[in-house]
Amino acid sequence: ASIAVPTLVGLLVVKILLFDSYSSTDLEVHRNWKAATHNLPLSQWYTENTSEWTLDYPPFFAYFEKCVSRFAALIGMEDILIIQKEALMNNRVLYFLRSTVLASDMLYFMATIIISSLMEGSRSRDCLFLLLSTHTTFVLLDNIHFQYNAMLTAMVIMSIVCMMRGRLLWGALIYSVLLNFKHIYLYYAPGFVVFYLIHMFDFKNILRLPFFHTINEGISLFSVLLLPFLFSFLPILLSSSNPINALQSIISRLFPIQRGLTHAYWAPNFWSLYNSLDLVLNRVLSRFGWILPPPQYTSGLVQEYSHTVLATIGVGVCLLLILLSLFPLLSLIRLDRTPSSHLSSPSFHLLLSSLSFFFFGYHVHEKALLLPLIPLIILSAQYAIFSPLLLDLTLVVSSSLTPLLFSTPELPLRLAFMLFQFSLSLLFVCRVHHQSARRYLSIDRVTSLVVLSILDITHSFLDKILFPSSPFISLLLISLTNSLILLSIYIRLLSLAFPFPSIWFKKWKCLRKESVHSDGSFTSSIDGMEEVSIVVAVDIEVTRGDPTLAVISAVFFDLKEGNRLDSVSEVIIYDQLYIPHFLALSEEKYVSSLVKKVIKERPELTPQVIICDGNGRFHPRKFGLACHVAASTGIATIGVSKNIDWGVIGGDLNGRKKYGERMKKLLSDIPQRLGWSPLDFFLPHTLNVVSYPKSTKHVYVSAGLGISLSTSTEIIVLLLSKGIPATAEADNLARRIASQISSM
Amino acid sequence: MADPPFTVNEEYVQDTTKKLQFNEFQEQPRSVQPSSMPKQAAIRDRGISVLSLTVVVLLGVVVQLVVGLGSYSGKGRPPMHGDFEAQRHWMEITHHLPVQEWYRNTSSNNLQYWGLDYPPLTAYHSKLMGWIAHRIDPSWVALSESQGIETASHKLFMRLSAVLSHLLTFTPGVVLWLSVKRPLTIHPVHEALLIVLFPGLISVDHGHFQYNSISLGLFLISVYFLVYRKTVIASIFFVLALNYKQMELYHSLPIFVYILAVSLKLYYHQTEKYIVVDFLQSAANLWTVGLTTLCTFLLMWTPLAYFGDENTAVDAIKRIFPFERGLFEDKVASVWCAFNPIGRFTDIDRSLMMKFSMTIVLFSSLPSLLILFLAPTSRFLRLTLFIVSLNFFLFSYQVHEKSILLAAVPALLLMQEMPLVVFSFLTTASCSLFSLCIKDDNERHLLLFFGYFIYAFTVLPKSEGRGRYLFLLRGLLSFFLNMLEMYGTPPTRYPHFYPYITAVYSCVCFLCDLIYLNYYLIQSYLLAGPKPKTE
């Protein structure tokens, strides 16, 4: 709350200073709509065509324009509400329209306060608020270029808020109202469908639920969705003499299809790549003597066109591709409604569905990038795993919108906005998820930042000098770069929603690695206790509230002295995979990279043995987490676990059912003294059980690679005798930091 | 998995009494001590991170560019235009004319039309910019034909040059200053924002148009080195600042005294209670600093003599110190202007008035300079810089309203020690610049000032208590007067009534600040006591 006031004041100041800046024809568009709705009866709104900028938003937006024009008339500004063919532009028009945007921005500002108040922890609350409310994309689109996106986005956010709070009918109502303001938000529709199928109808268990309950819910949802449509369309239809014609004219205004596959500037999607490929093929083949028509899509005009080499794409192909690409989203109905994970979050569904539409849509405008951006910002405040995607999308969004600002005075603002927005987003993800900036500044991301900045500068200042014959070359390159980045974002998101191909691939890689190492080719090996001086225990703890953020702690011990040397902890973005017997898939890389990093930075801490919280060779494939860590670090490992993995004798739960009682008896017979017993209940014998003094607690020790079971057990017992429960120490440390982070 | 790798040992299943073979740990376990966990220092905020600083600087650039979209001084006001045209004209002059004509009235250089009246570094900077401008578009700096040029692309060029100058000089100065370790009462991110976004400088440099950020940035860098007692490097940067704008003389007295005090090796004899001066060491130090200063000066002025003729340097000096100008310009918040109706200072003989004003400046600065000499610490240095530059602004001859920036920059450095006074001062200082904004059609800059005022109010520590409301009151009164200036219809007899009232109000505020600062300086000196190094 303390940052809200200065932020608001600062935003207002900057936006008012931008009143006189460049404004696009959209200013005249909106003025014309206000004039039309003010001067004409309802029935003529969608038929009026004095100006070429005819009303092509759904009726609620027209009512909004009507309200604003009524207000304008009230304060004596009727002179700006004249219907005429030419643009009417003077300071009265400019300042009035700019102020209406400024006022409607307040709705967005309040929505950002509300959504950020849902976050856990003051840090993510403040960060989300700052990032959303000051997002330069809105300044560029609304306060310079001129539109009312912030007001509409406020409705998106409020809808998400309702869905997050479980007020599903309210969320649906707001969404339906939003659709009647601007129909581009149909991009979200499949996402809404999937979310409601999961959370309202519990689709996975729908057959087990009472039928009437489902019907009941369905009817209420349907009526809530229908109501805004009735309110918006009925007045217009009823006021005209021929409602069918009226409806037709509205529909033809809302969905114009004679526009061509891509916009004058290619929005960074699949078709940009397609056009580029066609262009390259055209150039190459022409050089070899093929006679091809020159490409039409580089003319900078909005028109229908055909490709020269590749097949020409129609609306039908686009729709088909969109439907296909929605499959991973639809597959999410496999989820239960109870656990709240990042996959069942409403923002994720909206993100995925809008991105599919953007990526394969027909005549997509780059402004539509706002639709995936907002859900992604909210997601990355909640779940760490989305934060790298946010940085990439921020780059794409802020550099894709550059063609909207092309007038001389505003040119440097584009680059400044882009760099500012990128670094602010970077600061945001670093602060919220406790990461160092270096982790996010990977080579590819920095490269794309640099490339896009250079392209922006060349496009602003040097194009006419460097490429006088093809003035659109840097725009083309910007679009191409961005579509490649967006493609990678899209693929990563799809594999989150539909992880099975990537899991299959990872499993295959994991098994291949096991087959390489299981022949005993491990080089380093420990023959006895005297070779071991430093051991390290490593454990990972997932934070509360965010299953994709975890703390990994490594505690180093001096075995001979029996004391603790040091500890290293790191907050990691945790890509968790719940696959039985493949714990290594999710944990191995974090453990190995932490150990390697410590060895590199502090060689005096180089351990001879790593103690992992998991299995060693006592594992269904005789190759547990500890073996994997050993294989990739080259250091001997011990697996210590608190439970017995019954999967080793085949059949996941049968073994426990059959022999569980017997095992319990065996364990309870162990004296409550410090020592160990060979657990030769399982053959071959690879597991020992270590018992604690004066406690019924046990841990199970199995050797990883490069060390024998007896030495492993000796080390664990020796540590315990010195009062050091090795894995428990790492576990406690990680848990404490994780809870600290969660409460921040 | 068709063939599980492990099987159950049937012995245990058949013989239900069979137990596991237990091996007790042989060595007698020592008394179990709970291992002591050191407190985890993994997550804690330390100072300002590079990333936060980047964001702050980029935000500053965005604001500067947005302000730069607005109007500038003298836009559409032929024949003389304003400071924007002056800067452009200097590029034209320095690019096309030989050195000896820069400061001289010749057939192609009419000194009445924005003749160059800044020291040589400004001239070199103009020459560089003029060269770049010529490479991009020769019509921007075409000799005499380009006068009063007003194209969008040229404006963009000038605006970008101001932003770049700011980034290359003032920003490093701020970054260096923020890296100094000191007790913090305000969160460093807020401090960085409040320094970078100080609207007075932004309005003058990127609205009105000047390159104040260069000299002020060089001055900031110099202060940074002075804090670490690197007097030689500091003196180089200060001489550069002085050679960019002669107004830096406002800062020269404290810097001179500080360097003198630091260079003199004083030892406090503990038992006999007297002070010993290590003459040799002190002389060596002073000699080094003096020689560096001299060399830097020579380096700056040699090109004038070398490429020009024997009189060029003399011409330049005559141009730089224009005593034939009046006591003050327009309605400025200096004592002479504000109390002119009472004192009738403009009627007094010029040379007498000049001497009189100089004497007052010196005498009012004497206490703070004395204290600085006795206790050359970082805090006293910044305080004295603030006091002396304010003295200059209030009492010296030929003051311009933009000169308040010279007092504002040391004030920015004192934010952590005395936020209330500094913010009050900065608000008044910004508001005193408002008449300049009105003249340039940049009335909207008042919003910048107001936004900064609100932000500063939210940042003020709660411990300031009732002082916060005093700050609020004082600021709001300034803004009220500014609003009057903008919208009020003045009495017909006095068309400049409202700007004058603003100037008087600002002057009174500055005088109060000055008295408080002197009081604060003397008090904290007395509390801290003289501290020469003891041996």
PDB file of C-alpha atoms in Angstrom, chain B residues 323-505:
ATOM      1  CA  PHE B 323      30.380  41.717 -15.142  1.00  0.00           C
ATOM      2  CA  GLU B 324      28.615  44.157 -17.376  1.00  0.00           C
ATOM      3  CA  ARG B 325      25.448  42.130 -16.882  1.00  0.00           C
ATOM      4  CA  GLY B 326      22.972  43.081 -14.169  1.00  0.00           C
ATOM      5  CA  LEU B 327      22.726  42.092 -10.550  1.00  0.00           C
ATOM      6  CA  PHE B 328      20.189  39.418 -11.390  1.00  0.00           C
ATOM      7  CA  GLU B 329      18.076  38.205 -14.308  1.00  0.00           C
ATOM      8  CA  ASP B 330      14.289  38.021 -14.346  1.00  0.00           C
ATOM      9  CA  LYS B 331      12.685  37.115 -11.047  1.00  0.00           C
ATOM     10  CA  VAL B 332      15.198  34.993  -9.230  1.00  0.00           C
ATOM     11  CA  ALA B 333      14.995  33.898  -5.603  1.00  0.00           C
ATOM     12  CA  SER B 334      18.214  35.657  -4.584  1.00  0.00           C
ATOM     13  CA  VAL B 335      18.249  38.151  -1.740  1.00  0.00           C
ATOM     14  CA  TRP B 336      19.037  41.043  -4.066  1.00  0.00           C
ATOM     15  CA  CYS B 337      16.047  40.343  -6.247  1.00  0.00           C
ATOM     16  CA  ALA B 338      13.589  39.363  -3.552  1.00  0.00           C
ATOM     17  CA  PHE B 339      14.313  42.360  -1.326  1.00  0.00           C
ATOM     18  CA  ASN B 340      14.972  44.837  -4.094  1.00  0.00           C
ATOM     19  CA  PRO B 341      11.818  46.845  -3.398  1.00  0.00           C
ATOM     20  CA  ILE B 342      13.089  47.391   0.146  1.00  0.00           C
ATOM     21  CA  GLY B 343      16.808  47.763  -0.476  1.00  0.00           C
ATOM     22  CA  ARG B 344      16.746  49.268  -3.981  1.00  0.00           C
ATOM     23  CA  PHE B 345      19.954  47.363  -4.751  1.00  0.00           C
ATOM     24  CA  THR B 346      19.703  47.909  -8.474  1.00  0.00           C
ATOM     25  CA  ASP B 347      20.146  51.646  -7.927  1.00  0.00           C
ATOM     26  CA  ILE B 348      23.489  51.185  -6.198  1.00  0.00           C
ATOM     27  CA  ASP B 349      26.644  51.551  -8.253  1.00  0.00           C
ATOM     28  CA  ARG B 350      27.526  48.302  -9.972  1.00  0.00           C
ATOM     29  CA  SER B 351      31.143  47.919  -8.936  1.00  0.00           C
ATOM     30  CA  LEU B 352      30.283  48.824  -5.364  1.00  0.00           C
ATOM     31  CA  MET B 353      27.426  46.330  -5.364  1.00  0.00           C
ATOM     32  CA  MET B 354      29.716  43.702  -6.815  1.00  0.00           C
ATOM     33  CA  LYS B 355      32.236  44.152  -4.037  1.00  0.00           C
ATOM     34  CA  PHE B 356      29.496  44.296  -1.454  1.00  0.00           C
ATOM     35  CA  SER B 357      27.871  41.077  -2.598  1.00  0.00           C
ATOM     36  CA  MET B 358      31.218  39.309  -2.789  1.00  0.00           C
ATOM     37  CA  THR B 359      32.037  40.345   0.766  1.00  0.00           C
ATOM     38  CA  ILE B 360      28.714  39.094   2.052  1.00  0.00           C
ATOM     39  CA  VAL B 361      29.159  35.738   0.339  1.00  0.00           C
ATOM     40  CA  LEU B 362      32.618  35.347   1.830  1.00  0.00           C
ATOM     41  CA  PHE B 363      31.599  36.343   5.328  1.00  0.00           C
ATOM     42  CA  SER B 364      28.536  34.149   5.383  1.00  0.00           C
ATOM     43  CA  SER B 365      30.618  31.220   4.178  1.00  0.00           C
ATOM     44  CA  LEU B 366      33.430  31.771   6.638  1.00  0.00           C
ATOM     45  CA  PRO B 367      32.033  29.798   9.641  1.00  0.00           C
ATOM     46  CA  SER B 368      31.304  26.685   7.621  1.00  0.00           C
ATOM     47  CA  LEU B 369      34.640  26.858   5.826  1.00  0.00           C
ATOM     48  CA  LEU B 370      36.430  27.223   9.130  1.00  0.00           C
ATOM     49  CA  ILE B 371      34.705  24.179  10.529  1.00  0.00           C
ATOM     50  CA  LEU B 372      35.505  22.238   7.379  1.00  0.00           C
ATOM     51  CA  PHE B 373      39.136  23.193   7.758  1.00  0.00           C
ATOM     52  CA  LEU B 374      39.194  21.982  11.338  1.00  0.00           C
ATOM     53  CA  ALA B 375      37.268  18.790  10.678  1.00  0.00           C
ATOM     54  CA  PRO B 376      37.569  17.697   7.059  1.00  0.00           C
ATOM     55  CA  THR B 377      35.084  14.824   7.044  1.00  0.00           C
ATOM     56  CA  SER B 378      32.796  13.625   4.291  1.00  0.00           C
ATOM     57  CA  ARG B 379      29.696  14.898   6.044  1.00  0.00           C
ATOM     58  CA  PHE B 380      31.113  18.337   6.733  1.00  0.00           C
ATOM     59  CA  LEU B 381      32.382  18.547   3.177  1.00  0.00           C
ATOM     60  CA  ARG B 382      28.930  17.940   1.748  1.00  0.00           C
ATOM     61  CA  LEU B 383      27.306  20.244   4.287  1.00  0.00           C
ATOM     62  CA  THR B 384      29.754  23.043   3.538  1.00  0.00           C
ATOM     63  CA  LEU B 385      29.324  22.547  -0.200  1.00  0.00           C
ATOM     64  CA  PHE B 386      25.595  22.891   0.279  1.00  0.00           C
ATOM     65  CA  ILE B 387      25.901  25.964   2.513  1.00  0.00           C
ATOM     66  CA  VAL B 388      28.454  27.794   0.397  1.00  0.00           C
ATOM     67  CA  SER B 389      26.689  27.180  -2.899  1.00  0.00           C
ATOM     68  CA  LEU B 390      23.459  28.364  -1.312  1.00  0.00           C
ATOM     69  CA  ASN B 391      25.311  31.454  -0.071  1.00  0.00           C
ATOM     70  CA  PHE B 392      26.483  32.116  -3.575  1.00  0.00           C
ATOM     71  CA  PHE B 393      23.008  31.685  -4.957  1.00  0.00           C
ATOM     72  CA  LEU B 394      21.438  33.995  -2.404  1.00  0.00           C
ATOM     73  CA  PHE B 395      24.035  36.745  -2.151  1.00  0.00           C
ATOM     74  CA  SER B 396      26.295  36.799  -5.168  1.00  0.00           C
ATOM     75  CA  TYR B 397      26.269  39.115  -8.134  1.00  0.00           C
ATOM     76  CA  GLN B 398      24.574  38.064 -11.397  1.00  0.00           C
ATOM     77  CA  VAL B 399      22.508  35.100 -10.358  1.00  0.00           C
ATOM     78  CA  HIS B 400      20.321  33.015 -12.577  1.00  0.00           C
ATOM     79  CA  GLU B 401      17.476  30.805 -11.338  1.00  0.00           C
ATOM     80  CA  LYS B 402      19.150  27.727 -12.855  1.00  0.00           C
ATOM     81  CA  SER B 403      22.076  28.242 -10.460  1.00  0.00           C
ATOM     82  CA  ILE B 404      19.999  26.675  -7.707  1.00  0.00           C
ATOM     83  CA  LEU B 405      20.990  23.327  -9.254  1.00  0.00           C
ATOM     84  CA  LEU B 406      24.502  23.916  -7.931  1.00  0.00           C
ATOM     85  CA  ALA B 407      23.123  23.900  -4.413  1.00  0.00           C
ATOM     86  CA  ALA B 408      20.692  21.092  -5.138  1.00  0.00           C
ATOM     87  CA  VAL B 409      23.339  18.537  -6.074  1.00  0.00           C
ATOM     88  CA  PRO B 410      25.240  18.706  -2.751  1.00  0.00           C
ATOM     89  CA  ALA B 411      21.816  18.625  -1.099  1.00  0.00           C
ATOM     90  CA  LEU B 412      21.040  15.341  -2.878  1.00  0.00           C
ATOM     91  CA  LEU B 413      24.163  13.887  -1.296  1.00  0.00           C
ATOM     92  CA  LEU B 414      22.926  14.791   2.183  1.00  0.00           C
ATOM     93  CA  MET B 415      19.661  12.899   1.809  1.00  0.00           C
ATOM     94  CA  GLN B 416      20.583  10.141   4.232  1.00  0.00           C
ATOM     95  CA  GLU B 417      21.691  12.479   7.022  1.00  0.00           C
ATOM     96  CA  MET B 418      18.930  15.068   6.944  1.00  0.00           C
ATOM     97  CA  PRO B 419      16.071  13.924   4.705  1.00  0.00           C
ATOM     98  CA  LEU B 420      13.570  16.473   5.953  1.00  0.00           C
ATOM     99  CA  VAL B 421      15.696  19.539   5.245  1.00  0.00           C
ATOM    100  CA  VAL B 422      16.961  18.196   1.961  1.00  0.00           C
ATOM    101  CA  PHE B 423      13.520  17.285   0.617  1.00  0.00           C
ATOM    102  CA  SER B 424      12.082  20.622   1.705  1.00  0.00           C
ATOM    103  CA  PHE B 425      14.919  22.416   0.010  1.00  0.00           C
ATOM    104  CA  LEU B 426      14.645  20.349  -3.166  1.00  0.00           C
ATOM    105  CA  THR B 427      10.922  21.005  -3.416  1.00  0.00           C
ATOM    106  CA  THR B 428      11.403  24.753  -3.070  1.00  0.00           C
ATOM    107  CA  ALA B 429      14.304  24.635  -5.500  1.00  0.00           C
ATOM    108  CA  SER B 430      12.194  22.851  -8.127  1.00  0.00           C
ATOM    109  CA  CYS B 431       9.321  25.250  -7.643  1.00  0.00           C
ATOM    110  CA  SER B 432      11.631  28.243  -7.989  1.00  0.00           C
ATOM    111  CA  LEU B 433      12.419  26.938 -11.494  1.00  0.00           C
ATOM    112  CA  PHE B 434       8.787  26.992 -12.493  1.00  0.00           C
ATOM    113  CA  SER B 435       8.768  30.463 -14.036  1.00  0.00           C
ATOM    114  CA  LEU B 436      11.428  29.155 -16.417  1.00  0.00           C
ATOM    115  CA  CYS B 437       9.112  26.292 -17.378  1.00  0.00           C
ATOM    116  CA  ILE B 438       6.236  28.685 -18.046  1.00  0.00           C
ATOM    117  CA  LYS B 439       8.453  30.699 -20.320  1.00  0.00           C
ATOM    118  CA  ASP B 440       9.318  27.531 -22.289  1.00  0.00           C
ATOM    119  CA  ASP B 441       5.685  26.330 -22.551  1.00  0.00           C
ATOM    120  CA  ASN B 442       6.555  23.436 -20.295  1.00  0.00           C
ATOM    121  CA  GLU B 443       3.939  24.100 -17.609  1.00  0.00           C
ATOM    122  CA  ARG B 444       3.445  20.357 -17.250  1.00  0.00           C
ATOM    123  CA  HIS B 445       6.781  20.063 -15.506  1.00  0.00           C
ATOM    124  CA  LEU B 446       4.963  21.230 -12.416  1.00  0.00           C
ATOM    125  CA  LEU B 447       3.509  17.717 -12.362  1.00  0.00           C
ATOM    126  CA  LEU B 448       7.033  16.331 -12.232  1.00  0.00           C
ATOM    127  CA  PHE B 449       7.836  18.580  -9.299  1.00  0.00           C
ATOM    128  CA  PHE B 450       4.628  17.603  -7.582  1.00  0.00           C
ATOM    129  CA  GLY B 451       5.130  13.897  -8.194  1.00  0.00           C
ATOM    130  CA  TYR B 452       8.626  14.132  -6.744  1.00  0.00           C
ATOM    131  CA  PHE B 453       7.250  15.999  -3.751  1.00  0.00           C
ATOM    132  CA  ILE B 454       4.661  13.277  -3.064  1.00  0.00           C
ATOM    133  CA  TYR B 455       7.256  10.560  -3.504  1.00  0.00           C
ATOM    134  CA  ALA B 456       9.659  12.304  -1.140  1.00  0.00           C
ATOM    135  CA  PHE B 457       6.870  12.624   1.404  1.00  0.00           C
ATOM    136  CA  THR B 458       6.170   8.888   1.336  1.00  0.00           C
ATOM    137  CA  VAL B 459       9.883   8.133   1.642  1.00  0.00           C
ATOM    138  CA  LEU B 460      10.451  10.447   4.638  1.00  0.00           C
ATOM    139  CA  PRO B 461      11.201   8.344   7.717  1.00  0.00           C
ATOM    140  CA  LYS B 462       8.347   8.252  10.201  1.00  0.00           C
ATOM    141  CA  SER B 463      10.831   9.320  12.877  1.00  0.00           C
ATOM    142  CA  GLU B 464      10.742  12.856  11.529  1.00  0.00           C
ATOM    143  CA  GLY B 465       7.451  13.259  13.352  1.00  0.00           C
ATOM    144  CA  ARG B 466       5.797  16.609  13.070  1.00  0.00           C
ATOM    145  CA  GLY B 467       8.456  17.857  10.699  1.00  0.00           C
ATOM    146  CA  ARG B 468       6.795  15.865   7.925  1.00  0.00           C
ATOM    147  CA  TYR B 469       3.730  18.068   8.124  1.00  0.00           C
ATOM    148  CA  LEU B 470       5.868  21.175   8.083  1.00  0.00           C
ATOM    149  CA  PHE B 471       7.422  19.803   4.904  1.00  0.00           C
ATOM    150  CA  LEU B 472       3.992  19.166   3.465  1.00  0.00           C
ATOM    151  CA  LEU B 473       2.802  22.659   4.323  1.00  0.00           C
ATOM    152  CA  ARG B 474       5.853  24.363   2.950  1.00  0.00           C
ATOM    153  CA  GLY B 475       5.738  22.366  -0.276  1.00  0.00           C
ATOM    154  CA  LEU B 476       2.034  22.866  -0.810  1.00  0.00           C
ATOM    155  CA  LEU B 477       2.437  26.620  -0.375  1.00  0.00           C
ATOM    156  CA  SER B 478       5.097  26.585  -3.093  1.00  0.00           C
ATOM    157  CA  PHE B 479       2.790  24.703  -5.413  1.00  0.00           C
ATOM    158  CA  PHE B 480      -0.054  27.063  -4.584  1.00  0.00           C
ATOM    159  CA  LEU B 481       2.119  30.029  -5.576  1.00  0.00           C
ATOM    160  CA  ASN B 482       3.122  28.206  -8.755  1.00  0.00           C
ATOM    161  CA  MET B 483      -0.509  27.626  -9.615  1.00  0.00           C
ATOM    162  CA  LEU B 484      -1.166  31.321  -9.091  1.00  0.00           C
ATOM    163  CA  GLU B 485       1.728  32.057 -11.395  1.00  0.00           C
ATOM    164  CA  MET B 486       0.152  29.857 -14.051  1.00  0.00           C
ATOM    165  CA  TYR B 487      -3.514  30.730 -13.747  1.00  0.00           C
ATOM    166  CA  GLY B 488      -3.767  33.915 -11.689  1.00  0.00           C
ATOM    167  CA  THR B 489      -4.347  37.265 -13.347  1.00  0.00           C
ATOM    168  CA  PRO B 490      -1.781  39.638 -11.873  1.00  0.00           C
ATOM    169  CA  PRO B 491      -2.642  43.219 -10.890  1.00  0.00           C
ATOM    170  CA  THR B 492      -2.289  45.448 -13.958  1.00  0.00           C
ATOM    171  CA  ARG B 493       0.352  47.627 -12.349  1.00  0.00           C
ATOM    172  CA  TYR B 494       2.634  44.694 -11.629  1.00  0.00           C
ATOM    173  CA  PRO B 495       2.516  42.134 -14.459  1.00  0.00           C
ATOM    174  CA  HIS B 496       5.269  40.081 -12.815  1.00  0.00           C
ATOM    175  CA  PHE B 497       3.585  40.044  -9.445  1.00  0.00           C
ATOM    176  CA  TYR B 498       3.127  36.272  -9.042  1.00  0.00           C
ATOM    177  CA  PRO B 499       6.569  35.213 -10.260  1.00  0.00           C
ATOM    178  CA  TYR B 500       7.970  37.815  -7.887  1.00  0.00           C
ATOM    179  CA  ILE B 501       5.944  36.491  -4.955  1.00  0.00           C
ATOM    180  CA  THR B 502       7.187  32.980  -5.734  1.00  0.00           C
ATOM    181  CA  ALA B 503      10.741  34.280  -5.815  1.00  0.00           C
ATOM    182  CA  VAL B 504      10.316  36.030  -2.462  1.00  0.00           C
ATOM    183  CA  TYR B 505       8.772  32.949  -0.887  1.00  0.00           C
TER     184      TYR B 505
END
